[in-house]
mmCIF file of C-alpha atoms and ligand atoms in Angstrom:
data_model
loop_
_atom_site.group_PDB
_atom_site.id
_atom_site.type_symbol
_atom_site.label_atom_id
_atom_site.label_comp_id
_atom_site.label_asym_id
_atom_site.label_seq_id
_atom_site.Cartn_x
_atom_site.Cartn_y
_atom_site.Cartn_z
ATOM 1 C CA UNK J 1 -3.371 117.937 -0.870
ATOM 2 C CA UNK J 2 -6.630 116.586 -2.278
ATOM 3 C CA UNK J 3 -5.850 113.614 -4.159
ATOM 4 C CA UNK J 4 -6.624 112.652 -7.701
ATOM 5 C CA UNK J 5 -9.200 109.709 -9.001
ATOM 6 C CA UNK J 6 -9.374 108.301 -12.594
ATOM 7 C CA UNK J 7 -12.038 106.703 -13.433
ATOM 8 C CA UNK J 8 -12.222 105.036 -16.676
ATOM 9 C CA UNK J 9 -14.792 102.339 -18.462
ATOM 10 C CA UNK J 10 -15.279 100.676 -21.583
ATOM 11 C CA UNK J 11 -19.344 100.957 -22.845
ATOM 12 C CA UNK J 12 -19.984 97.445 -21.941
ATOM 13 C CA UNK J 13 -19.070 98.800 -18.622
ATOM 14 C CA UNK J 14 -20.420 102.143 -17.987
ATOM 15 C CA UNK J 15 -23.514 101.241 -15.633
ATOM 16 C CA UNK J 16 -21.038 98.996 -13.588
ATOM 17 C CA UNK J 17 -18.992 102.435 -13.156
ATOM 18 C CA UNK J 18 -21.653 104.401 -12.266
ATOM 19 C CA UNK J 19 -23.341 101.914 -9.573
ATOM 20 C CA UNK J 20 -19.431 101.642 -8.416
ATOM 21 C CA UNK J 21 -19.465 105.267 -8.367
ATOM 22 C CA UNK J 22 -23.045 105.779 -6.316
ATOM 23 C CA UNK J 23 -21.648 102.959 -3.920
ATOM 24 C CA UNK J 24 -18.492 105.301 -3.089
ATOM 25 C CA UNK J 25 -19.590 108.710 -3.372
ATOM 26 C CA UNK J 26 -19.365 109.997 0.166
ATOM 27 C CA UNK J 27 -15.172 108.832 -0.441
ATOM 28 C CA UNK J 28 -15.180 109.832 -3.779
ATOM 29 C CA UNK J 29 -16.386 113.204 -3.028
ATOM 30 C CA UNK J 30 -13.225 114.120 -0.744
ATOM 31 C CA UNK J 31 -11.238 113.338 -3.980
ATOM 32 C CA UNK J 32 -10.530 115.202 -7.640
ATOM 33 C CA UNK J 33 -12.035 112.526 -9.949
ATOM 34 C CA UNK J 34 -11.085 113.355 -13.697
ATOM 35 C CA UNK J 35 -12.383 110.879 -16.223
ATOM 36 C CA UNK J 36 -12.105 109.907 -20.036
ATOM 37 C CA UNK J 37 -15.235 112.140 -21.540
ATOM 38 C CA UNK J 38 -17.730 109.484 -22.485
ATOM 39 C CA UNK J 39 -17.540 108.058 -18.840
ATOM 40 C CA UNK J 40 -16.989 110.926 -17.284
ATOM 41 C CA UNK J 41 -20.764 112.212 -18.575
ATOM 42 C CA UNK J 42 -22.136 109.515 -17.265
ATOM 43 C CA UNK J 43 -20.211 109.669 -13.679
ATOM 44 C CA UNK J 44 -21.654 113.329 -13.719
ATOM 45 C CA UNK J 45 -25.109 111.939 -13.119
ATOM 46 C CA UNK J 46 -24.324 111.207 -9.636
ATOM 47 C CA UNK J 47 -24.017 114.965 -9.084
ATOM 48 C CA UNK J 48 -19.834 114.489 -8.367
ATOM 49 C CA UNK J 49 -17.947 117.019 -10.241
ATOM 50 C CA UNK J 50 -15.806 115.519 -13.000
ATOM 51 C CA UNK J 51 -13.047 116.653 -14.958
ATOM 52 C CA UNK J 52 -13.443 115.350 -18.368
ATOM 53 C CA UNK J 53 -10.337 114.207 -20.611
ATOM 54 C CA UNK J 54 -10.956 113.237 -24.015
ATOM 55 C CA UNK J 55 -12.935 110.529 -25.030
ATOM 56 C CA UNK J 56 -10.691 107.042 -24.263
ATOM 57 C CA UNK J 57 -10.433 106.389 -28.331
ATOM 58 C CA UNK J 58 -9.237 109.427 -29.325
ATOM 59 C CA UNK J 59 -6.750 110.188 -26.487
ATOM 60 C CA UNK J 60 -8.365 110.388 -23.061
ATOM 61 C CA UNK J 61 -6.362 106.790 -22.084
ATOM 62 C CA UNK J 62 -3.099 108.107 -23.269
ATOM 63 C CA UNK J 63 -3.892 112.105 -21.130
ATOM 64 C CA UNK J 64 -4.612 109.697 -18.152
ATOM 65 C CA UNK J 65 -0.831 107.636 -18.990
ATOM 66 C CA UNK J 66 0.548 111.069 -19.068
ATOM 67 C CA UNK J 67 -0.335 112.025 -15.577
ATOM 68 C CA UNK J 68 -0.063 108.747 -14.044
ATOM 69 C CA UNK J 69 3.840 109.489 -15.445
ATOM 70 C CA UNK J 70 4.197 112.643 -14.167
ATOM 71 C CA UNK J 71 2.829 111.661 -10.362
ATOM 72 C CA UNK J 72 -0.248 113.197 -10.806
ATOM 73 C CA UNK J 73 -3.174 110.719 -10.391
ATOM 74 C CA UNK J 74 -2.939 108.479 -7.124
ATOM 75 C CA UNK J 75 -5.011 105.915 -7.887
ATOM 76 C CA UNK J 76 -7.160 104.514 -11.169
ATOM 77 C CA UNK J 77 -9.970 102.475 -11.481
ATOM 78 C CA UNK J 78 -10.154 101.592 -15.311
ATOM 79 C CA UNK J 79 -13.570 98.623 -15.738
ATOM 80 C CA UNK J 80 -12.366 97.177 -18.867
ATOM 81 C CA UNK J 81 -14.983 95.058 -20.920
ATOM 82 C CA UNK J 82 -13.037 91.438 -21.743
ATOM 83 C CA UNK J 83 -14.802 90.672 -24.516
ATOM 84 C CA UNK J 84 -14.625 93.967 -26.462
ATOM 85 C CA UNK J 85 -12.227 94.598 -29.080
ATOM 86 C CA UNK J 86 -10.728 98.403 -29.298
ATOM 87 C CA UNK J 87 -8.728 100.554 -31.910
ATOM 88 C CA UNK J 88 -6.927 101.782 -28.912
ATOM 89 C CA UNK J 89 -5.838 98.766 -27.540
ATOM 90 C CA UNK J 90 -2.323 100.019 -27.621
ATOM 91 C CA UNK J 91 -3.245 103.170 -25.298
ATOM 92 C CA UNK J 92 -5.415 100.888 -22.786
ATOM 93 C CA UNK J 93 -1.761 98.542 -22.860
ATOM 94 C CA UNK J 94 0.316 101.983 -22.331
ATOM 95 C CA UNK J 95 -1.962 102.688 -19.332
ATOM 96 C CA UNK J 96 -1.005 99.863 -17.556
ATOM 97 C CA UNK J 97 2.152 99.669 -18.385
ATOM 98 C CA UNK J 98 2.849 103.226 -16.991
ATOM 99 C CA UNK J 99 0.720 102.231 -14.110
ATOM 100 C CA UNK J 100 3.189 99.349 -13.076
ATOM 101 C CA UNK J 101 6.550 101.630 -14.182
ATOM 102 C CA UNK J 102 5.207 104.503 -11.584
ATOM 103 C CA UNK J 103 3.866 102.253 -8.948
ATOM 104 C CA UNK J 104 0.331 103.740 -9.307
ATOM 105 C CA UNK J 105 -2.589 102.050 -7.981
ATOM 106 C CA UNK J 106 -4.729 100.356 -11.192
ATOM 107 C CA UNK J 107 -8.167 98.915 -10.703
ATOM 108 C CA UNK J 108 -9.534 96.780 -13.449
ATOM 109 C CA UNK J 109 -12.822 95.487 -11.244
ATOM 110 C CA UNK J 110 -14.733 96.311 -8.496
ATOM 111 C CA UNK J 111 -13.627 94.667 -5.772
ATOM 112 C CA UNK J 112 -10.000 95.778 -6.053
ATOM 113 C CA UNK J 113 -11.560 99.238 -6.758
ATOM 114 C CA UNK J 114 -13.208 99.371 -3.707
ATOM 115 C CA UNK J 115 -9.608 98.851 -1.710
ATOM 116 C CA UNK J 116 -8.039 101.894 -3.200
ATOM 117 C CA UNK J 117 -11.132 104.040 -2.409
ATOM 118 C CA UNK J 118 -10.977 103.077 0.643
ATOM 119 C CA UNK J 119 -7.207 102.702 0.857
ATOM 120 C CA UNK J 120 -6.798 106.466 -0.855
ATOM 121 C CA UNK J 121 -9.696 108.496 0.730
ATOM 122 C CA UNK J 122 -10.995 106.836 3.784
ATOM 123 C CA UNK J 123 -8.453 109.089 6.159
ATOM 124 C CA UNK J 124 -8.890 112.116 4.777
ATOM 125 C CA UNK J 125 -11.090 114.807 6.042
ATOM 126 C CA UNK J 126 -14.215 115.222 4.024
HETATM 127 O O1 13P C 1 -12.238 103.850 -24.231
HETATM 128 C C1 13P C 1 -12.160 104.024 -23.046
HETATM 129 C C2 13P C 1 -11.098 103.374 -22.276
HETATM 130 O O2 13P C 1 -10.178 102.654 -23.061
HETATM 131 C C3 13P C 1 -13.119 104.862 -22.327
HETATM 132 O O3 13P C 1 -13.366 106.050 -23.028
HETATM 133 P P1 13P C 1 -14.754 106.812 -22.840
HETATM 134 O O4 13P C 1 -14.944 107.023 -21.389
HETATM 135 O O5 13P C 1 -14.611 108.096 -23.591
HETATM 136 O O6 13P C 1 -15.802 105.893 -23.429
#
């Protein structure tokens, strides 16, 4: 079964997502990506079909909790921006905490992002 990609970033973040995204796309393309809907429009750009969730303030976090929960995402790669301050902050901090209850791969940079691309998709057939 294809397996499922979350992608996730806060604004000050978005461009590093999408060069992330351009760097990986041959992987990324074996995989479902869904994304929260602001960065999800801009991971469309690259041409990679994207399943948009709501926008990360007004829910899409919390959708992307819920299927983390029920086993249905195998890997995230959520580029928070440290110096930002959010309204949601308790939804970003229910994220990870269902990440770590359900064992689900979380990646809050880059370079850990790049392992569970690669990690996730590099053995499956394209
Ligand atoms: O706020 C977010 C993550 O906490 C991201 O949401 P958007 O992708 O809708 O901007």
């Amino acid at each position: 079964m294809k397996k499922t990609i979350a992608l996730i970033a806060h604004d000050g973040k978005k461009p590093e997502m999408v060069a992330f995204v351009k760097d990986h796309q041959e992987l990324l393309e074996r995989a479902n990506i869904i994304a929260t809907g602001t960065t999800g429009s801009y991971v469309r750009q690259t041409g990679l079909p994207v399943e948009l969730k709501l926008s990360g303030p007004m829910g899409g976090d919390a959708q992307i909790a819920a299927l983390a929960a029920e086993r249905k995402v195998d890997g995230i790669i959520f580029f928070r921006d440290p110096l930002g301050k959010h309204a949601h902050e308790p939804d970003i901090q229910m994220l990870m905490r269902v990440c770590d209850l359900y064992n689900v791969p979380l990646a809050t940079n880059p370079a850990t992002g790049s392992l569970i691309i690669e990690g996730l998709l590099e053995d499956v057939e394209s």
